[in-house]
Amino acid sequence: MNATYGSLIQMYGARNYAWGISFVSLVVGLALDGEALVGANYDPMCNEMFHAERGKGAFLNDDPIHVSDRPNLSKSMVGFDLSYAGGDGASNGLQVIQAMLNDVGSTRTWGRRRWEYPTPPLGGTTYTSTTDWNPGTRWRLLLIEEAGGVVTDRAGNRAGLFSDGIIASSAGLHAEFMRRTEGMAWRNPTHRTV
């Protein structure tokens, strides 16, 4: 059997750290043939570690976590990342925010990857990202899937390492988000997807 293993050790929040903002985390993960097997995201400032293993669930420190059972976006927070949007990406993302602003519980642009992906398993958040090609993403997609969530690209296909735009949430909130963004420019791919 010819298998390809990959590992990742990375610091997130380097840009924050460079500006003197102490929002950082350390990420470690292991993948086999492009599929995440295990990963952890440690926030030394809060002493919190999110971790997941394929088929074994998702955890915050020692406590199991699960995506929210909130029934709709009007009772949920929607998080966005516009930081890596090139071309019209940021304005297209802002179109989504503007269209939903008065019909969701709240919106956020985190600017802190430590929080972007762990928040769907912690409760009522749908997370969307303009582009997320960073290698640390793969394990964080595992975290959400192991917490019972759905993670897709803009077209609704299961997200992968090079997916263009990430939507992550519970199945019900994900379906509502996809319906509400149908036809918006944000849903158009901005780069090659795998």
mmCIF file of C-alpha atoms in Angstrom:
data_model
loop_
_atom_site.group_PDB
_atom_site.id
_atom_site.type_symbol
_atom_site.label_atom_id
_atom_site.label_comp_id
_atom_site.label_asym_id
_atom_site.label_seq_id
_atom_site.Cartn_x
_atom_site.Cartn_y
_atom_site.Cartn_z
ATOM 1 C CA MET A 1 0.000 0.000 0.000
ATOM 2 C CA ASN A 2 1.369 3.397 -0.995
ATOM 3 C CA ALA A 3 -0.015 5.926 1.445
ATOM 4 C CA THR A 4 0.867 9.574 1.711
ATOM 5 C CA TYR A 5 1.031 10.998 5.216
ATOM 6 C CA GLY A 6 1.234 14.671 5.984
ATOM 7 C CA SER A 7 1.674 16.560 9.209
ATOM 8 C CA LEU A 8 1.295 20.182 10.151
ATOM 9 C CA ILE A 9 2.593 22.299 12.969
ATOM 10 C CA GLN A 10 1.674 25.932 12.578
ATOM 11 C CA MET A 11 1.124 29.124 14.536
ATOM 12 C CA TYR A 12 -2.053 31.016 13.725
ATOM 13 C CA GLY A 13 -2.380 34.679 14.488
ATOM 14 C CA ALA A 14 1.078 35.660 13.273
ATOM 15 C CA ARG A 15 -0.369 38.842 11.781
ATOM 16 C CA ASN A 16 -2.143 39.614 15.060
ATOM 17 C CA TYR A 17 1.039 38.858 17.002
ATOM 18 C CA ALA A 18 3.092 41.132 14.728
ATOM 19 C CA TRP A 19 0.697 43.973 15.572
ATOM 20 C CA GLY A 20 0.945 43.261 19.308
ATOM 21 C CA ILE A 21 -2.451 41.547 19.528
ATOM 22 C CA SER A 22 -2.158 38.368 21.592
ATOM 23 C CA PHE A 23 -4.721 36.301 19.662
ATOM 24 C CA VAL A 24 -2.615 33.303 18.670
ATOM 25 C CA SER A 25 -2.944 29.543 18.588
ATOM 26 C CA LEU A 26 -0.798 26.545 17.762
ATOM 27 C CA VAL A 27 -2.142 23.911 15.390
ATOM 28 C CA VAL A 28 -0.915 20.363 14.867
ATOM 29 C CA GLY A 29 -2.493 17.777 12.606
ATOM 30 C CA LEU A 30 -1.925 14.491 10.788
ATOM 31 C CA ALA A 31 -3.488 13.485 7.474
ATOM 32 C CA LEU A 32 -3.443 10.361 5.322
ATOM 33 C CA ASP A 33 -3.936 10.745 1.569
ATOM 34 C CA GLY A 34 -5.389 14.231 2.036
ATOM 35 C CA GLU A 35 -7.905 13.182 4.702
ATOM 36 C CA ALA A 36 -7.391 14.538 8.221
ATOM 37 C CA LEU A 37 -7.016 11.835 10.868
ATOM 38 C CA VAL A 38 -6.356 13.901 13.981
ATOM 39 C CA GLY A 39 -5.693 17.497 14.932
ATOM 40 C CA ALA A 40 -5.467 19.948 17.790
ATOM 41 C CA ASN A 41 -5.690 23.728 18.120
ATOM 42 C CA TYR A 42 -4.227 25.114 21.359
ATOM 43 C CA ASP A 43 -4.842 28.681 22.522
ATOM 44 C CA PRO A 44 -2.142 29.423 25.133
ATOM 45 C CA MET A 45 -3.802 32.697 26.182
ATOM 46 C CA CYS A 46 -7.051 30.939 27.201
ATOM 47 C CA ASN A 47 -5.525 27.526 27.989
ATOM 48 C CA GLU A 48 -8.053 25.896 25.661
ATOM 49 C CA MET A 49 -7.392 23.012 23.319
ATOM 50 C CA PHE A 50 -9.836 21.977 20.628
ATOM 51 C CA HIS A 51 -9.057 18.506 19.319
ATOM 52 C CA ALA A 52 -10.626 15.829 17.151
ATOM 53 C CA GLU A 53 -9.861 12.374 15.823
ATOM 54 C CA ARG A 54 -11.666 10.824 12.863
ATOM 55 C CA GLY A 55 -14.492 8.661 14.207
ATOM 56 C CA LYS A 56 -13.909 9.619 17.855
ATOM 57 C CA GLY A 57 -15.628 13.017 18.210
ATOM 58 C CA ALA A 58 -14.578 16.595 18.898
ATOM 59 C CA PHE A 59 -13.546 18.092 22.227
ATOM 60 C CA LEU A 60 -12.727 21.336 24.003
ATOM 61 C CA ASN A 61 -10.119 20.273 26.544
ATOM 62 C CA ASP A 62 -11.756 17.076 27.927
ATOM 63 C CA ASP A 63 -15.374 17.999 27.203
ATOM 64 C CA PRO A 64 -17.186 16.718 24.095
ATOM 65 C CA ILE A 65 -18.573 19.437 21.826
ATOM 66 C CA HIS A 66 -21.374 19.304 19.263
ATOM 67 C CA VAL A 67 -22.787 21.734 16.729
ATOM 68 C CA SER A 68 -25.776 23.769 17.786
ATOM 69 C CA ASP A 69 -29.357 22.630 17.433
ATOM 70 C CA ARG A 70 -30.577 26.197 16.899
ATOM 71 C CA PRO A 71 -33.431 26.058 14.398
ATOM 72 C CA ASN A 72 -32.621 28.958 12.079
ATOM 73 C CA LEU A 73 -30.213 31.763 11.287
ATOM 74 C CA SER A 74 -32.409 34.368 12.967
ATOM 75 C CA LYS A 75 -31.363 32.803 16.283
ATOM 76 C CA SER A 76 -27.721 32.312 15.273
ATOM 77 C CA MET A 77 -24.477 34.182 14.824
ATOM 78 C CA VAL A 78 -22.946 34.186 11.341
ATOM 79 C CA GLY A 79 -19.175 34.621 11.211
ATOM 80 C CA PHE A 80 -17.213 35.784 8.173
ATOM 81 C CA ASP A 81 -13.579 36.022 7.162
ATOM 82 C CA LEU A 82 -12.855 38.653 4.543
ATOM 83 C CA SER A 83 -9.114 38.945 5.179
ATOM 84 C CA TYR A 84 -7.885 36.940 2.189
ATOM 85 C CA ALA A 85 -10.472 38.008 -0.354
ATOM 86 C CA GLY A 86 -8.817 39.190 -3.531
ATOM 87 C CA GLY A 87 -10.479 41.039 -6.383
ATOM 88 C CA ASP A 88 -14.184 41.390 -5.656
ATOM 89 C CA GLY A 89 -14.062 38.831 -2.829
ATOM 90 C CA ALA A 90 -14.433 41.313 0.018
ATOM 91 C CA SER A 91 -17.267 43.247 -1.624
ATOM 92 C CA ASN A 92 -19.025 39.983 -2.498
ATOM 93 C CA GLY A 93 -18.687 38.856 1.124
ATOM 94 C CA LEU A 94 -20.026 42.194 2.312
ATOM 95 C CA GLN A 95 -23.044 41.647 0.019
ATOM 96 C CA VAL A 96 -23.836 38.487 1.983
ATOM 97 C CA ILE A 97 -23.413 40.286 5.310
ATOM 98 C CA GLN A 98 -25.613 43.172 4.177
ATOM 99 C CA ALA A 99 -28.345 40.823 2.933
ATOM 100 C CA MET A 100 -28.423 38.946 6.243
ATOM 101 C CA LEU A 101 -27.626 41.670 8.739
ATOM 102 C CA ASN A 102 -31.201 42.298 9.887
ATOM 103 C CA ASP A 103 -32.305 38.654 9.694
ATOM 104 C CA VAL A 104 -29.684 36.851 11.792
ATOM 105 C CA GLY A 105 -28.987 36.887 15.502
ATOM 106 C CA SER A 106 -25.611 38.555 14.964
ATOM 107 C CA THR A 107 -22.658 38.709 12.574
ATOM 108 C CA ARG A 108 -18.922 38.623 13.257
ATOM 109 C CA THR A 109 -15.688 38.983 11.350
ATOM 110 C CA TRP A 110 -13.314 37.213 13.703
ATOM 111 C CA GLY A 111 -9.865 38.067 12.408
ATOM 112 C CA ARG A 112 -8.709 35.189 14.568
ATOM 113 C CA ARG A 113 -8.573 31.713 13.044
ATOM 114 C CA ARG A 114 -8.449 30.185 16.508
ATOM 115 C CA TRP A 115 -12.136 31.100 16.846
ATOM 116 C CA GLU A 116 -13.431 30.847 13.289
ATOM 117 C CA TYR A 117 -13.700 27.094 12.993
ATOM 118 C CA PRO A 118 -14.211 26.039 16.616
ATOM 119 C CA THR A 119 -17.253 28.289 17.044
ATOM 120 C CA PRO A 120 -19.781 26.174 15.081
ATOM 121 C CA PRO A 121 -19.308 23.240 17.490
ATOM 122 C CA LEU A 122 -19.711 25.572 20.463
ATOM 123 C CA GLY A 123 -23.189 26.740 19.504
ATOM 124 C CA GLY A 124 -25.424 28.549 17.012
ATOM 125 C CA THR A 125 -22.788 29.836 14.622
ATOM 126 C CA THR A 126 -22.639 29.404 10.886
ATOM 127 C CA TYR A 127 -19.174 30.218 9.644
ATOM 128 C CA THR A 128 -18.381 31.308 6.138
ATOM 129 C CA SER A 129 -15.015 32.182 4.693
ATOM 130 C CA THR A 130 -14.218 33.909 1.428
ATOM 131 C CA THR A 131 -11.242 31.685 0.668
ATOM 132 C CA ASP A 132 -9.433 29.259 2.892
ATOM 133 C CA TRP A 133 -6.478 27.618 1.257
ATOM 134 C CA ASN A 134 -4.381 27.429 4.400
ATOM 135 C CA PRO A 135 -3.076 23.906 5.180
ATOM 136 C CA GLY A 136 -4.294 24.108 8.778
ATOM 137 C CA THR A 137 -7.856 24.203 7.515
ATOM 138 C CA ARG A 138 -8.108 20.473 6.784
ATOM 139 C CA TRP A 139 -7.908 19.412 10.428
ATOM 140 C CA ARG A 140 -10.333 22.145 11.501
ATOM 141 C CA LEU A 141 -12.854 20.847 8.994
ATOM 142 C CA LEU A 142 -12.444 17.515 10.805
ATOM 143 C CA LEU A 143 -13.251 19.262 14.112
ATOM 144 C CA ILE A 144 -16.586 20.499 12.769
ATOM 145 C CA GLU A 145 -17.462 17.200 11.080
ATOM 146 C CA GLU A 146 -16.639 15.255 14.247
ATOM 147 C CA ALA A 147 -18.852 17.666 16.202
ATOM 148 C CA GLY A 148 -21.743 16.672 13.911
ATOM 149 C CA GLY A 149 -21.481 19.589 11.505
ATOM 150 C CA VAL A 150 -21.456 20.040 7.756
ATOM 151 C CA VAL A 151 -18.526 21.693 5.963
ATOM 152 C CA THR A 152 -18.808 22.509 2.266
ATOM 153 C CA ASP A 153 -17.465 24.788 -0.403
ATOM 154 C CA ARG A 154 -19.556 27.520 -2.029
ATOM 155 C CA ALA A 155 -21.292 24.999 -4.301
ATOM 156 C CA GLY A 156 -22.293 22.710 -1.437
ATOM 157 C CA ASN A 157 -19.640 20.039 -2.089
ATOM 158 C CA ARG A 158 -17.740 18.578 0.868
ATOM 159 C CA ALA A 159 -14.890 20.977 1.604
ATOM 160 C CA GLY A 160 -11.295 19.976 1.082
ATOM 161 C CA LEU A 161 -7.856 21.462 1.572
ATOM 162 C CA PHE A 162 -8.130 23.805 -1.413
ATOM 163 C CA SER A 163 -11.857 24.499 -1.341
ATOM 164 C CA ASP A 164 -12.888 27.955 -2.424
ATOM 165 C CA GLY A 165 -15.020 29.379 0.331
ATOM 166 C CA ILE A 166 -16.018 27.400 3.386
ATOM 167 C CA ILE A 167 -19.481 27.121 4.905
ATOM 168 C CA ALA A 168 -19.497 25.281 8.236
ATOM 169 C CA SER A 169 -22.449 24.706 10.537
ATOM 170 C CA SER A 170 -25.139 22.295 11.605
ATOM 171 C CA ALA A 171 -27.034 20.688 8.719
ATOM 172 C CA GLY A 172 -30.145 22.844 9.201
ATOM 173 C CA LEU A 173 -28.325 26.175 9.453
ATOM 174 C CA HIS A 174 -26.086 25.200 6.540
ATOM 175 C CA ALA A 175 -29.089 24.451 4.318
ATOM 176 C CA GLU A 176 -30.695 27.790 5.209
ATOM 177 C CA PHE A 177 -27.456 29.674 4.515
ATOM 178 C CA MET A 178 -27.120 27.976 1.122
ATOM 179 C CA ARG A 179 -30.729 28.870 0.221
ATOM 180 C CA ARG A 180 -30.310 32.474 1.281
ATOM 181 C CA THR A 181 -27.070 32.994 -0.646
ATOM 182 C CA GLU A 182 -28.268 31.330 -3.863
ATOM 183 C CA GLY A 183 -27.509 33.586 -6.827
ATOM 184 C CA MET A 184 -25.197 35.936 -4.895
ATOM 185 C CA ALA A 185 -21.825 36.761 -6.443
ATOM 186 C CA TRP A 186 -20.121 35.322 -3.333
ATOM 187 C CA ARG A 187 -21.196 31.841 -4.422
ATOM 188 C CA ASN A 188 -19.140 32.089 -7.646
ATOM 189 C CA PRO A 189 -15.730 30.378 -7.390
ATOM 190 C CA THR A 190 -12.736 32.691 -7.140
ATOM 191 C CA HIS A 191 -9.960 30.150 -7.716
ATOM 192 C CA ARG A 192 -9.278 26.509 -8.577
ATOM 193 C CA THR A 193 -10.995 23.997 -6.315
ATOM 194 C CA VAL A 194 -9.856 20.479 -5.518
#
